[in-house]
Coordinates of C-alpha atoms in Angstrom, one line a residue:
M1 CA 29.9 -12.3 25.2
V2 CA 29.8 -8.7 25.5
P3 CA 31.7 -7.4 28.8
S4 CA 28.3 -5.4 30.1
L5 CA 24.6 -4.9 29.7
L6 CA 25.4 -1.3 28.9
F7 CA 27.7 -2.3 26.2
E8 CA 25.1 -4.7 24.9
I9 CA 22.6 -2.2 24.6
M10 CA 24.9 0.1 22.7
L11 CA 25.8 -2.7 20.1
I12 CA 22.1 -3.6 19.7
G13 CA 21.5 0.1 18.6
L14 CA 24.9 0.2 16.7
L15 CA 24.0 -3.3 14.7
G16 CA 20.4 -2.3 14.0
I17 CA 20.8 1.5 12.5
G18 CA 23.9 0.1 10.9
S19 CA 21.9 -2.6 9.2
Q20 CA 19.4 -0.2 8.2
W21 CA 22.0 1.9 6.5
V22 CA 23.7 -0.6 4.7
A23 CA 20.4 -1.8 3.3
W24 CA 19.7 2.0 2.3
R25 CA 23.1 2.2 0.7
Y26 CA 22.9 -0.7 -1.4
R27 CA 19.2 -1.0 -1.9
M28 CA 18.4 -4.2 -0.3
P29 CA 15.6 -5.2 2.2
A30 CA 16.4 -3.8 5.7
I31 CA 14.8 -6.6 7.4
V32 CA 16.9 -9.3 5.6
I33 CA 20.1 -7.5 6.8
M34 CA 19.0 -6.9 10.4
S35 CA 18.2 -10.8 10.5
I36 CA 21.5 -11.8 9.2
T37 CA 23.4 -9.4 11.6
G38 CA 21.2 -10.6 14.5
L39 CA 21.9 -14.2 13.7
L40 CA 25.8 -13.4 13.5
A41 CA 25.7 -11.5 16.7
G42 CA 23.7 -14.0 18.5
P43 CA 23.9 -18.1 17.7
I44 CA 26.5 -17.9 15.0
L45 CA 29.4 -15.9 16.8
G46 CA 27.9 -16.0 20.3
L47 CA 28.4 -12.2 21.1
M48 CA 25.3 -11.7 23.1
N49 CA 22.0 -13.4 24.0
P50 CA 19.6 -10.8 24.9
E51 CA 16.8 -13.0 26.1
E52 CA 19.3 -14.4 28.8
D53 CA 21.0 -11.0 29.3
F54 CA 18.0 -8.9 30.0
G55 CA 16.2 -11.4 32.0
E56 CA 12.7 -10.7 33.3
L57 CA 13.0 -7.1 31.2
Y58 CA 13.4 -8.9 28.0
N59 CA 9.5 -9.6 27.3
P60 CA 8.2 -6.4 28.6
I61 CA 10.7 -4.5 26.5
I62 CA 9.7 -6.5 23.4
S63 CA 6.1 -6.3 24.3
V64 CA 6.2 -2.0 24.7
A65 CA 8.3 -1.8 21.6
V66 CA 5.6 -3.9 19.4
A67 CA 2.8 -1.9 20.9
I68 CA 4.4 1.5 19.9
I69 CA 5.2 0.3 16.4
L70 CA 1.8 -0.9 15.8
F71 CA 0.4 2.4 17.2
E72 CA 2.8 4.2 14.7
G73 CA 1.6 2.3 11.8
S74 CA -2.2 2.7 12.7
L75 CA -1.6 6.4 13.1
N76 CA -1.4 6.3 9.2
L77 CA -4.6 4.7 8.7
S78 CA -6.9 7.5 7.9
F79 CA -10.4 6.2 6.2
K80 CA -10.1 9.0 3.6
E81 CA -7.3 7.0 1.9
I82 CA -9.3 3.8 1.6
R83 CA -11.9 5.4 -0.5
G84 CA -12.6 3.1 -3.3
L85 CA -10.6 0.5 -1.5
G86 CA -13.1 -0.5 1.1
R87 CA -14.4 -4.1 -0.2
P88 CA -11.0 -5.5 -1.2
V89 CA -9.6 -4.5 2.2
F90 CA -12.6 -5.7 4.1
R91 CA -12.6 -8.9 2.2
I92 CA -9.0 -9.8 2.5
S93 CA -8.9 -8.6 6.5
T94 CA -11.9 -10.8 7.2
I95 CA -12.5 -13.6 4.7
G96 CA -8.9 -13.8 3.6
A97 CA -7.7 -13.8 7.2
F98 CA -10.3 -16.7 8.2
L99 CA -9.4 -18.7 5.1
S100 CA -5.6 -18.3 5.9
W101 CA -6.2 -19.5 9.5
I102 CA -8.0 -22.4 8.6
L103 CA -5.8 -23.4 5.7
G104 CA -2.5 -22.5 7.7
S105 CA -3.8 -24.6 10.6
L106 CA -4.6 -27.7 8.4
T107 CA -1.0 -27.5 6.8
A108 CA 0.7 -27.1 10.3
H109 CA -1.0 -30.5 11.4
Y110 CA -1.0 -32.4 8.5
V111 CA 2.5 -31.4 7.3
A112 CA 4.3 -29.8 10.0
G113 CA 3.0 -32.6 12.4
L114 CA 1.8 -30.3 15.2
S115 CA -1.1 -31.1 17.4
W116 CA -4.4 -29.5 16.5
T117 CA -4.2 -27.1 19.6
A118 CA -0.6 -26.0 18.5
A119 CA -1.8 -26.1 14.6
F120 CA -4.7 -23.8 15.3
V121 CA -2.6 -21.4 17.6
I122 CA 0.1 -21.2 15.1
G123 CA -2.4 -20.6 12.0
G124 CA -3.9 -17.8 13.8
I125 CA -0.4 -16.3 14.3
F126 CA 0.8 -16.4 10.6
I127 CA -2.2 -14.4 9.2
V128 CA -0.2 -11.4 10.5
T129 CA 2.0 -9.6 8.0
G130 CA 2.3 -6.4 10.1
P131 CA 3.5 -2.6 9.5
T132 CA 7.1 -3.7 10.6
V133 CA 7.7 -5.8 7.5
I134 CA 5.3 -4.3 5.1
M135 CA 6.1 -0.7 5.4
P136 CA 9.8 -1.1 4.5
L137 CA 8.9 -3.1 1.6
L138 CA 6.3 -0.7 0.1
R139 CA 9.2 2.0 0.5
Q140 CA 11.6 -0.1 -1.4
S141 CA 9.3 -1.4 -4.0
K142 CA 7.7 1.8 -5.0
L143 CA 4.3 0.1 -5.8
K144 CA 1.4 2.0 -7.4
P145 CA -0.9 3.4 -4.8
R146 CA -3.8 0.9 -5.1
P147 CA -1.9 -2.4 -4.1
A148 CA 0.3 -0.4 -1.8
K149 CA -2.6 0.7 0.3
I150 CA -4.1 -2.5 0.4
L151 CA -1.1 -4.2 1.8
K152 CA -0.6 -1.5 4.1
W153 CA -4.2 -1.6 5.8
E154 CA -4.3 -5.6 5.7
G155 CA -1.0 -5.6 7.6
I156 CA -2.3 -3.0 10.3
I157 CA -5.8 -4.4 10.6
V158 CA -4.8 -8.0 10.7
D159 CA -2.1 -7.4 12.9
P160 CA -3.7 -7.4 16.3
V161 CA -6.3 -9.9 14.9
G162 CA -4.0 -12.6 14.5
A163 CA -2.8 -12.3 17.9
L164 CA -6.3 -12.5 19.2
L165 CA -7.2 -15.3 16.9
A166 CA -4.1 -17.1 18.4
V167 CA -5.8 -16.6 22.0
F168 CA -9.0 -17.4 20.9
A169 CA -8.1 -20.6 19.2
F170 CA -6.2 -21.7 22.4
E171 CA -9.0 -20.7 24.6
I172 CA -11.4 -22.6 22.5
I173 CA -9.6 -25.8 22.2
T174 CA -8.5 -25.7 25.7
F175 CA -12.3 -25.4 26.5
L176 CA -13.3 -28.3 24.2
T177 CA -10.6 -30.6 25.5
A178 CA -11.0 -29.8 29.0
N179 CA -12.4 -32.6 31.3
N180 CA -14.7 -30.2 33.0
P181 CA -15.5 -27.3 30.3
D182 CA -15.9 -23.9 31.9
G183 CA -17.3 -21.3 29.6
S184 CA -16.3 -18.4 31.9
S185 CA -12.6 -18.3 30.4
L186 CA -14.3 -17.8 26.8
L187 CA -16.6 -15.1 28.1
I188 CA -13.8 -13.3 29.9
F189 CA -11.7 -13.5 26.5
F190 CA -14.6 -11.8 24.5
A191 CA -15.5 -9.0 27.2
A192 CA -11.7 -8.3 27.6
S193 CA -11.6 -7.7 23.7
V194 CA -14.4 -5.5 23.5
F195 CA -12.9 -3.8 26.6
A196 CA -9.7 -3.0 24.7
G197 CA -11.3 -1.8 21.7
I198 CA -13.4 0.7 23.8
L199 CA -10.3 1.5 25.9
G200 CA -8.3 2.2 22.6
W201 CA -11.2 4.6 21.3
A202 CA -11.3 6.2 24.7
C203 CA -7.6 7.1 25.0
G204 CA -7.3 8.3 21.5
K205 CA -10.5 10.5 21.7
G206 CA -9.4 11.6 25.0
I207 CA -5.9 12.8 24.0
G208 CA -7.1 14.2 20.9
L209 CA -9.6 16.4 22.5
M210 CA -7.1 17.6 24.8
F211 CA -4.9 18.7 22.0
E212 CA -7.7 20.5 20.2
H213 CA -8.4 22.5 23.1
G214 CA -4.7 23.2 24.0
Y215 CA -4.5 21.4 27.3
I216 CA -1.2 19.9 26.5
P217 CA 1.5 22.3 25.3
E218 CA 3.3 21.4 22.0
F219 CA 6.7 20.2 23.8
L220 CA 4.6 17.6 25.6
K221 CA 2.4 16.3 23.2
S222 CA 4.8 13.6 21.7
P223 CA 5.7 12.7 25.4
A224 CA 2.2 12.4 26.6
V225 CA 1.1 10.2 23.5
F226 CA 3.9 7.8 24.2
I227 CA 2.9 7.5 27.9
V228 CA -0.9 7.0 26.9
V229 CA -0.1 4.6 24.4
I230 CA 2.0 2.3 26.8
A231 CA -0.7 2.8 29.5
C232 CA -3.5 1.7 26.9
F233 CA -1.3 -1.2 26.0
T234 CA -0.5 -2.4 29.8
L235 CA -4.2 -1.8 31.2
A236 CA -5.6 -4.2 28.2
D237 CA -2.8 -6.7 28.3
E238 CA -2.9 -7.0 32.2
I239 CA -6.5 -8.1 31.8
V240 CA -5.9 -10.7 28.8
H241 CA -2.6 -11.1 27.0
E242 CA -2.3 -9.6 23.6
T243 CA -5.6 -7.8 23.7
G244 CA -3.4 -4.9 24.2
L245 CA -2.5 -4.8 20.6
L246 CA -6.3 -4.4 19.7
A247 CA -6.3 -1.3 22.3
V248 CA -3.3 0.6 20.7
T249 CA -4.7 -0.2 17.2
A250 CA -8.0 1.4 17.9
M251 CA -6.5 4.2 19.6
G252 CA -4.1 5.0 16.7
I253 CA -7.0 4.9 14.1
T254 CA -9.1 7.1 16.2
L255 CA -6.5 9.6 16.2
A256 CA -5.7 9.2 12.7
N257 CA -9.4 10.1 12.2
M258 CA -9.8 13.0 14.2
G259 CA -8.4 15.7 11.8
I260 CA -6.1 17.1 14.4
S261 CA -3.1 19.1 12.7
S262 CA -0.6 18.5 15.3
I263 CA -0.9 14.6 14.7
D264 CA 1.0 15.2 11.4
D265 CA 3.9 16.7 13.0
M266 CA 4.0 13.9 15.7
R267 CA 3.8 11.4 12.9
H268 CA 7.2 12.2 11.7
F269 CA 8.7 11.7 15.1
K270 CA 7.1 8.4 15.7
E271 CA 8.1 7.2 12.4
N272 CA 11.6 7.9 13.5
V273 CA 11.1 6.2 16.9
S274 CA 9.6 3.2 15.0
I275 CA 12.4 2.7 12.9
L276 CA 14.8 2.7 15.9
L277 CA 12.5 0.2 17.7
I278 CA 12.2 -1.9 14.8
S279 CA 16.0 -2.0 14.2
A280 CA 16.7 -2.8 17.9
I281 CA 14.0 -5.4 18.3
F282 CA 14.7 -7.5 15.2
I283 CA 18.4 -7.7 16.4
M284 CA 17.3 -8.6 20.1
L285 CA 14.9 -11.5 18.6
T286 CA 17.3 -13.1 16.2
A287 CA 20.2 -12.6 18.4
S288 CA 18.2 -14.6 21.1
L289 CA 17.7 -17.6 19.0
Q290 CA 19.3 -21.3 19.8
T291 CA 21.5 -22.9 17.4
E292 CA 19.2 -26.0 18.0
T293 CA 16.4 -23.7 16.6
L294 CA 18.3 -22.9 13.6
L295 CA 19.1 -26.6 12.6
Q296 CA 15.6 -27.7 13.1
V297 CA 14.6 -25.2 10.3
F298 CA 15.9 -27.6 7.6
D299 CA 13.8 -30.4 8.8
P300 CA 11.9 -31.5 5.4
A301 CA 8.6 -31.3 7.2
I302 CA 9.3 -27.7 8.4
M303 CA 10.4 -26.8 5.1
G304 CA 7.5 -28.2 3.4
Y305 CA 5.1 -26.2 5.6
V306 CA 6.9 -23.1 4.7
L307 CA 6.6 -23.5 1.2
L308 CA 2.9 -24.5 1.1
M309 CA 2.2 -21.5 3.3
M310 CA 3.9 -19.3 0.7
F311 CA 2.8 -20.8 -2.5
I312 CA -0.8 -22.3 -1.8
V313 CA -2.4 -21.1 1.3
R314 CA -1.7 -17.5 0.8
P315 CA -2.5 -17.3 -2.9
L316 CA -5.7 -19.2 -2.4
S317 CA -6.8 -17.1 0.4
I318 CA -6.2 -14.0 -1.6
F319 CA -8.0 -15.3 -4.7
L320 CA -11.0 -16.8 -3.0
S321 CA -11.6 -13.6 -0.8
T322 CA -11.4 -11.4 -3.4
I323 CA -13.9 -12.9 -5.8
G324 CA -16.5 -10.2 -6.9
T325 CA -14.0 -7.4 -6.2
D326 CA -12.7 -5.1 -8.9
L327 CA -9.1 -6.1 -8.2
A328 CA -7.4 -7.0 -11.5
L329 CA -5.4 -10.4 -11.9
N330 CA -2.0 -8.9 -11.9
E331 CA -3.1 -7.1 -8.4
K332 CA -4.4 -10.4 -7.2
M333 CA -1.3 -12.1 -8.2
L334 CA 1.0 -9.5 -6.3
L335 CA -1.1 -9.5 -3.2
G336 CA -1.2 -13.5 -3.4
W337 CA 2.6 -13.7 -3.1
I338 CA 3.6 -10.5 -0.6
A339 CA 3.0 -11.5 3.0
P340 CA 6.2 -11.4 5.0
R341 CA 5.9 -12.3 8.7
G342 CA 7.8 -10.1 11.1
I343 CA 8.3 -9.0 14.9
V344 CA 4.6 -9.5 16.1
A345 CA 4.7 -13.1 14.8
L346 CA 8.0 -13.7 16.5
T347 CA 6.8 -12.3 19.9
V348 CA 3.3 -13.8 19.9
S349 CA 4.7 -17.1 18.9
G350 CA 7.3 -16.9 21.7
Y351 CA 4.6 -16.4 24.1
F352 CA 2.5 -19.2 23.1
A353 CA 5.4 -21.7 23.0
S354 CA 5.8 -20.9 26.8
I355 CA 2.1 -21.4 27.4
L356 CA 1.6 -24.5 25.5
S357 CA 4.9 -25.9 27.0
E358 CA 3.4 -25.5 30.4
A359 CA 0.1 -26.9 29.4
G360 CA 1.8 -30.1 28.6
Y361 CA 2.2 -30.1 24.9
A362 CA 5.3 -31.7 23.5
D363 CA 5.3 -30.0 20.2
A364 CA 5.6 -26.5 21.9
S365 CA 9.1 -26.1 21.1
L366 CA 8.4 -26.6 17.4
I367 CA 6.5 -23.4 17.3
T368 CA 9.6 -21.0 17.8
T369 CA 11.3 -23.1 15.0
I370 CA 8.5 -22.9 12.3
T371 CA 7.7 -19.2 13.1
F372 CA 11.5 -18.3 12.5
A373 CA 11.7 -20.5 9.3
L374 CA 8.7 -18.7 7.8
V375 CA 9.7 -15.1 8.8
F376 CA 13.0 -15.5 7.6
T377 CA 12.2 -17.2 4.5
T378 CA 9.4 -14.8 3.5
V379 CA 11.1 -11.7 4.5
V380 CA 14.0 -13.0 2.1
A381 CA 11.8 -14.1 -0.8
H382 CA 9.3 -11.2 -0.8
G383 CA 12.0 -8.7 0.0
F384 CA 13.9 -9.5 -2.9
S385 CA 11.3 -10.2 -5.3
I386 CA 8.6 -7.6 -4.7
G387 CA 10.4 -4.8 -6.9
S388 CA 11.0 -7.3 -10.0
L389 CA 7.6 -8.7 -9.5
A390 CA 5.9 -5.5 -9.4
K391 CA 7.7 -4.4 -12.6
K392 CA 6.5 -7.7 -14.4
L393 CA 2.9 -7.2 -13.4
H394 CA 3.1 -3.4 -14.4
L395 CA 2.4 -2.3 -10.8
S396 CA 5.7 -0.6 -10.1
K397 CA 6.5 3.1 -10.2
E398 CA 10.0 2.2 -10.4
G399 CA 12.2 4.3 -12.9
R400 CA 14.6 7.0 -13.0
P401 CA 14.1 9.4 -9.6
G402 CA 11.8 12.1 -10.4
T403 CA 11.5 15.7 -9.4
L404 CA 8.4 17.3 -8.0
I405 CA 8.3 21.2 -8.6
V406 CA 6.1 23.6 -6.7
G407 CA 5.5 26.8 -8.4
S408 CA 4.7 27.4 -12.4
N409 CA 6.9 30.0 -13.8
N410 CA 9.2 30.4 -16.9
F411 CA 12.3 28.9 -15.3
T412 CA 10.7 26.0 -13.6
V413 CA 8.7 25.0 -16.8
N414 CA 12.1 25.1 -18.8
L415 CA 13.9 23.0 -16.0
A416 CA 11.0 20.7 -16.2
R417 CA 11.6 20.2 -19.7
S418 CA 15.2 20.0 -19.4
L419 CA 14.3 16.8 -17.1
Q420 CA 11.8 15.5 -19.6
K421 CA 14.9 15.3 -22.2
V422 CA 17.2 13.1 -19.9
K423 CA 13.9 10.9 -19.1
A424 CA 13.6 11.9 -15.6
P425 CA 9.9 11.9 -14.1
V426 CA 8.8 15.4 -13.3
I427 CA 5.9 17.1 -12.2
I428 CA 4.8 20.7 -11.6
V429 CA 2.2 21.5 -8.8
D430 CA 0.6 24.9 -8.6
S431 CA -2.5 26.3 -7.1
S432 CA -3.2 28.7 -10.0
W433 CA -4.7 27.5 -13.3
E434 CA -3.3 30.6 -15.0
R435 CA 0.1 30.1 -13.8
L436 CA -0.2 26.4 -14.9
R437 CA -0.7 27.6 -18.4
K438 CA 2.9 27.6 -19.2
A439 CA 3.3 24.1 -18.3
R440 CA 0.2 23.0 -20.1
E441 CA 1.4 24.6 -23.4
A442 CA 5.2 23.1 -22.8
G443 CA 3.5 19.9 -22.5
V444 CA 5.0 19.3 -18.9
P445 CA 2.9 17.1 -16.4
F446 CA 1.1 19.3 -13.9
F447 CA -1.2 19.0 -10.7
H448 CA -3.5 21.8 -10.0
G449 CA -3.8 22.1 -6.1
Q450 CA -2.4 23.5 -3.1
M451 CA 0.8 21.4 -2.3
L452 CA 0.2 21.8 1.4
S453 CA -3.4 20.8 1.1
E454 CA -4.8 17.5 2.7
Q455 CA -6.9 17.1 -0.7
T456 CA -3.2 17.2 -2.6
E457 CA -1.9 14.5 -0.3
Y458 CA -4.7 12.0 -1.3
R459 CA -5.0 12.9 -4.9
L460 CA -1.4 13.3 -5.8
D461 CA 0.7 10.4 -6.4
T462 CA 4.2 11.4 -5.1
I463 CA 6.0 7.8 -5.3
P464 CA 7.9 8.4 -8.5
Y465 CA 9.5 11.5 -6.9
E466 CA 12.7 11.7 -4.8
Y467 CA 13.4 15.3 -5.1
M468 CA 11.4 18.4 -4.4
I469 CA 12.0 22.2 -5.3
A470 CA 10.0 24.8 -3.7
A471 CA 10.0 27.8 -6.3
T472 CA 7.1 30.1 -6.0
E473 CA 7.3 34.0 -5.6
Y474 CA 6.7 33.5 -1.9
N475 CA 9.8 32.9 0.0
S476 CA 8.3 32.0 3.3
Y477 CA 5.7 29.4 1.5
N478 CA 8.9 27.7 -0.2
A479 CA 10.5 27.4 3.4
L480 CA 7.3 26.0 4.8
V481 CA 7.0 23.5 1.9
C482 CA 10.6 22.5 2.5
T483 CA 9.9 22.0 6.3
T484 CA 6.9 20.0 5.9
F485 CA 8.3 17.6 3.2
M486 CA 12.0 17.4 4.5
P487 CA 11.2 14.3 6.6
E488 CA 9.5 12.4 3.6
Y489 CA 12.2 13.3 1.1
G490 CA 15.2 13.7 3.2
R491 CA 17.2 16.7 4.0
T492 CA 19.6 16.6 0.9
N493 CA 16.6 16.1 -1.6
V494 CA 14.7 19.0 -0.7
F495 CA 15.4 22.6 -2.1
K496 CA 14.2 26.0 -2.4
V497 CA 14.7 29.0 -4.7
S498 CA 14.5 32.6 -3.0
P499 CA 12.0 34.7 -5.2
Y500 CA 14.2 37.8 -4.7
R501 CA 17.8 38.7 -4.0
R502 CA 16.7 40.4 -1.0
D503 CA 13.6 39.4 1.2
L504 CA 11.4 42.4 1.1
N505 CA 10.2 41.6 4.4
G506 CA 13.5 41.4 6.1
M507 CA 12.9 38.0 7.0
G508 CA 15.8 36.3 4.9
D509 CA 17.9 35.2 7.7
I510 CA 14.9 33.4 9.6
V511 CA 13.5 31.8 6.5
H512 CA 16.8 30.6 5.5
K513 CA 17.0 28.5 8.7
V514 CA 13.4 27.0 8.6
G515 CA 14.0 24.2 6.0
G516 CA 15.4 23.3 2.4
R517 CA 18.6 23.9 1.1
I518 CA 19.4 26.8 -1.3
L519 CA 19.2 25.5 -4.7
F520 CA 22.1 26.3 -7.3
R521 CA 23.4 29.6 -5.5
Q522 CA 22.8 32.0 -2.7
D523 CA 22.9 35.0 -4.6
L524 CA 20.8 33.5 -7.6
S525 CA 17.1 34.2 -7.0
L526 CA 14.0 33.0 -8.9
E527 CA 13.8 36.5 -10.4
D528 CA 17.2 36.1 -12.1
L529 CA 16.5 32.7 -13.3
N530 CA 13.1 33.8 -14.9
Q531 CA 15.3 36.8 -16.4
K532 CA 17.9 34.4 -17.9
T533 CA 15.2 32.4 -19.5
R534 CA 13.7 35.3 -20.8
E535 CA 17.2 36.3 -22.3
H536 CA 17.1 32.9 -24.2
Y537 CA 19.7 31.1 -22.1
I538 CA 20.2 27.5 -23.1
F539 CA 19.5 24.4 -21.1
R540 CA 22.8 22.6 -22.4
Q541 CA 24.2 19.2 -21.9
T542 CA 27.5 18.4 -21.3
T543 CA 28.7 14.9 -21.3
I544 CA 31.9 14.4 -18.9
T545 CA 34.6 11.9 -20.3
N546 CA 38.0 10.8 -19.7
R547 CA 39.3 13.4 -22.5
Y548 CA 37.0 16.2 -21.4
T549 CA 37.1 15.9 -17.5
Y550 CA 34.9 17.8 -15.5
K551 CA 38.0 20.0 -14.3
Q552 CA 38.4 21.3 -17.9
Y553 CA 34.8 21.9 -18.3
L554 CA 34.6 24.1 -15.0
E555 CA 37.6 26.0 -16.6
E556 CA 36.1 26.7 -20.0
K557 CA 32.6 27.3 -18.9
D558 CA 31.4 31.0 -19.1
E559 CA 31.3 32.9 -15.5
D560 CA 27.2 33.5 -16.3
T561 CA 26.9 29.7 -16.6
V562 CA 24.5 28.4 -13.8
L563 CA 25.1 24.7 -13.1
L564 CA 21.9 23.1 -12.7
Y565 CA 22.3 19.3 -12.1
A566 CA 24.5 16.3 -12.8
M567 CA 22.8 13.0 -14.0
K568 CA 24.5 9.7 -13.8
P569 CA 23.9 6.8 -16.5
S570 CA 21.8 5.1 -14.0
G571 CA 19.5 8.2 -13.6
R572 CA 20.5 9.3 -10.4
M573 CA 20.8 13.2 -10.1
R574 CA 22.4 15.7 -7.9
F575 CA 21.3 19.2 -7.9
Y576 CA 23.9 21.8 -7.6
S577 CA 24.0 23.7 -4.1
E578 CA 26.4 25.6 -2.2
E579 CA 25.6 23.2 0.8
L580 CA 26.3 20.0 -1.5
R581 CA 29.3 18.7 -3.2
V582 CA 28.7 17.6 -6.8
S583 CA 31.7 15.9 -8.3
P584 CA 30.6 14.4 -11.8
E585 CA 32.8 11.4 -13.2
P586 CA 33.3 10.2 -16.4
G587 CA 30.1 9.1 -18.1
D588 CA 27.8 11.7 -16.2
T589 CA 25.9 14.3 -17.8
V590 CA 26.1 18.0 -16.7
V591 CA 23.0 20.2 -17.3
S592 CA 23.6 24.1 -17.1
L593 CA 22.0 27.3 -18.1
T594 CA 24.4 28.6 -20.6
P595 CA 24.3 32.2 -22.0
P596 CA 23.0 32.4 -25.7
V597 CA 26.3 34.1 -26.9
K598 CA 28.3 31.2 -26.0
E599 CA 26.1 28.8 -27.5
K600 CA 26.0 30.8 -30.9
K601 CA 29.7 30.8 -30.7
K602 CA 29.6 27.0 -30.5
I603 CA 27.1 26.6 -33.1
Q604 CA 29.5 29.0 -35.4
Q605 CA 32.5 27.1 -34.6
R606 CA 30.7 23.8 -35.5
L607 CA 29.6 25.0 -38.8
E608 CA 33.1 26.4 -39.5
N609 CA 34.5 23.0 -38.9
Q610 CA 31.9 21.4 -41.0
R611 CA 33.0 23.8 -43.9
N612 CA 36.5 23.2 -43.6
N613 CA 35.9 19.4 -43.6
N614 CA 33.7 19.7 -46.5
G615 CA 36.4 21.8 -48.3
K616 CA 39.2 19.3 -47.7
S617 CA 36.9 16.5 -48.8
S618 CA 36.2 18.2 -52.0

C-alpha cells in the first residue's frame, strides 16, 4: 500500500497521464492502457484501493468528475453540426436506445441469470456509451465526419438517458412488485427529471447572458462555469439521484448553442481538464475493483452475456432503428459494432449495486462484475478494431499525415505540389478567390473561405490534416490563426511564416510570442520564399542512406538552400524550424528549396556521366 493519501493522489495522476502518453506514443487506445494500469496498481499488485482509502469522499469525487466530463462533452453539441444528421441521431438516441434497453434486459435475465429488477436496471445502464470513451476513439480512428458525428451525438445524448432509464426501471419495478404500491415515488421521479432539465437550461442561459453583457471578467469565466456546473449537478442530484447528469447536459447544450465567442476559449481549457479527470477517474475505478470481481468475469454466463451484447443486441438495435434513414450499409455496420462503455456505466452500476443490495436482491453483487466485463471487453475490442474496420468499410480518413496551409501564393502552391509528390494530403485555404487561382491552375486541393470563420469550421473537413502552416501576407493574422488552432493541432505542429523580414508596424516582437513556431528560419520571410520561387528555385527530394549520410548532405548543400521538411517512409513529417530539432535517418527523404544553378550543375554532371558511360560501352 502507498504510504499516504497525498502520495496516492500523486500516483493516480502520474499513472493516468502516463497512460495517456504511452497510448499517444504507441498509437493505442488510451482507455485500454488506463484500465490495465489501474488493474495492476489495484487488485493485482495491491498498491492502492482508492475506494477504501478515500472513504466517504470517493463517491462524491467520482460523481463531480463525471458531471464535469459530461458537461464538457455536451459543450461541443452545437445544433448546426448535425444538419443532415438529425433523423439518424434521433432514431438511434430514441428507438435504438429503447431497443437496446429491452434486448439487453432480456439477455441479462435469460443468459446472465439476473432477476427482472436487476436485469432491467443494468439494461438501462448499458445503453450508455458516453463521451469519455467515444471521444478518444474518434480522435484515434480519424473517421469520416458523418459517422463520427453520429457516434459523438449518440454518446452524449444517451449518457444521461441511460442513468435516468436505470432509475426509471428501478422505480417502476419497485412500484409494481410492492405489496402496497404508491405512485407518489414515480411522480417525484418524473417531476425531478423535468426540474433537472429546466435547471440545466436556466443555468446555461443565465451564465451565458452574464458573459454576453460583460458581468463576469475573462479571468473568472472558467472558474465561474465550473462552480455553476457543480452547483447545477448537485442541486438536481440531491432531489433525485442521477438527474444531475441530465441537468449538466442541458446546461452544456444551452451554452453551446448561444453563439458566445468566449465559450470557444473555455472549451479548450475544459478539454484539458476533462482529459485529466478521465485519466484519474479510470485509474481510481479500476484500482478499486476486488480480485473476486475479476475472477467472476470468466463465468460462462457472464462471458456469454457480454458476447451477445456486442454481436447481437447492439447491431440489431442499430439496424432496426435506422430503417428508413439515408445511412449506408457500411455506416450501419460501423455504428452497429462501435459501442464501448465507460466511466458513467461503471459509476452508475456501482450506485445501483448498493441500492439493490440494500433492497434485498441477492444478485446485486453481480452487477459490478458484469459491468466491468462489458466495459473492459468493449473498450479493448472496439478500441483496437475501430481503425481497421473503418478502413475496410471505407469510412476512414486514415493515411499519411496531411498539411493545411492558410494563404495562397507562389510559395505555398509550390510547397503543396511538393507534398503531393510525396503523397501527403494537403489543402490550401484562402478567403480570396483571385489568390486561389494559382492553386486551381496547379491542381492543388483548395478551400475558399475565411479560416477563422464559423462556417469554415462546419464545412471544412480537417480530420486528414495534422500540421498547419499560416503563410498569408498579414503577420498578425498568421499569429492569430496559430494561436486559435494550437490547442487542436499541438504546439509542435503549428507554424507561421513572417510576411516580411521586418514587421512594418513594429509589432514583430509581440506577434512572435503570440503563437506558432517560425517555419524554416527566422530571417526567412514569405517575401523571400516567393522571390525564390520566381527565380525558379527547385523543390528537390534527397534520400538519406547509409552511404550518403545526413551529415554529408549538410556539408555538400548550397548555402542558399532552404531545408523545408523531412519525411519518413511511414509518411510522418517534420518541418524544419529553428525551434525544433530535425535529424533525418537512413531511409528518410529531405525536401529542400535548391538554387537552380546547383540543380543545373547536377543535371550537367549527370549528362556528362552518361556520355562517358556510353563512350566506354562503345
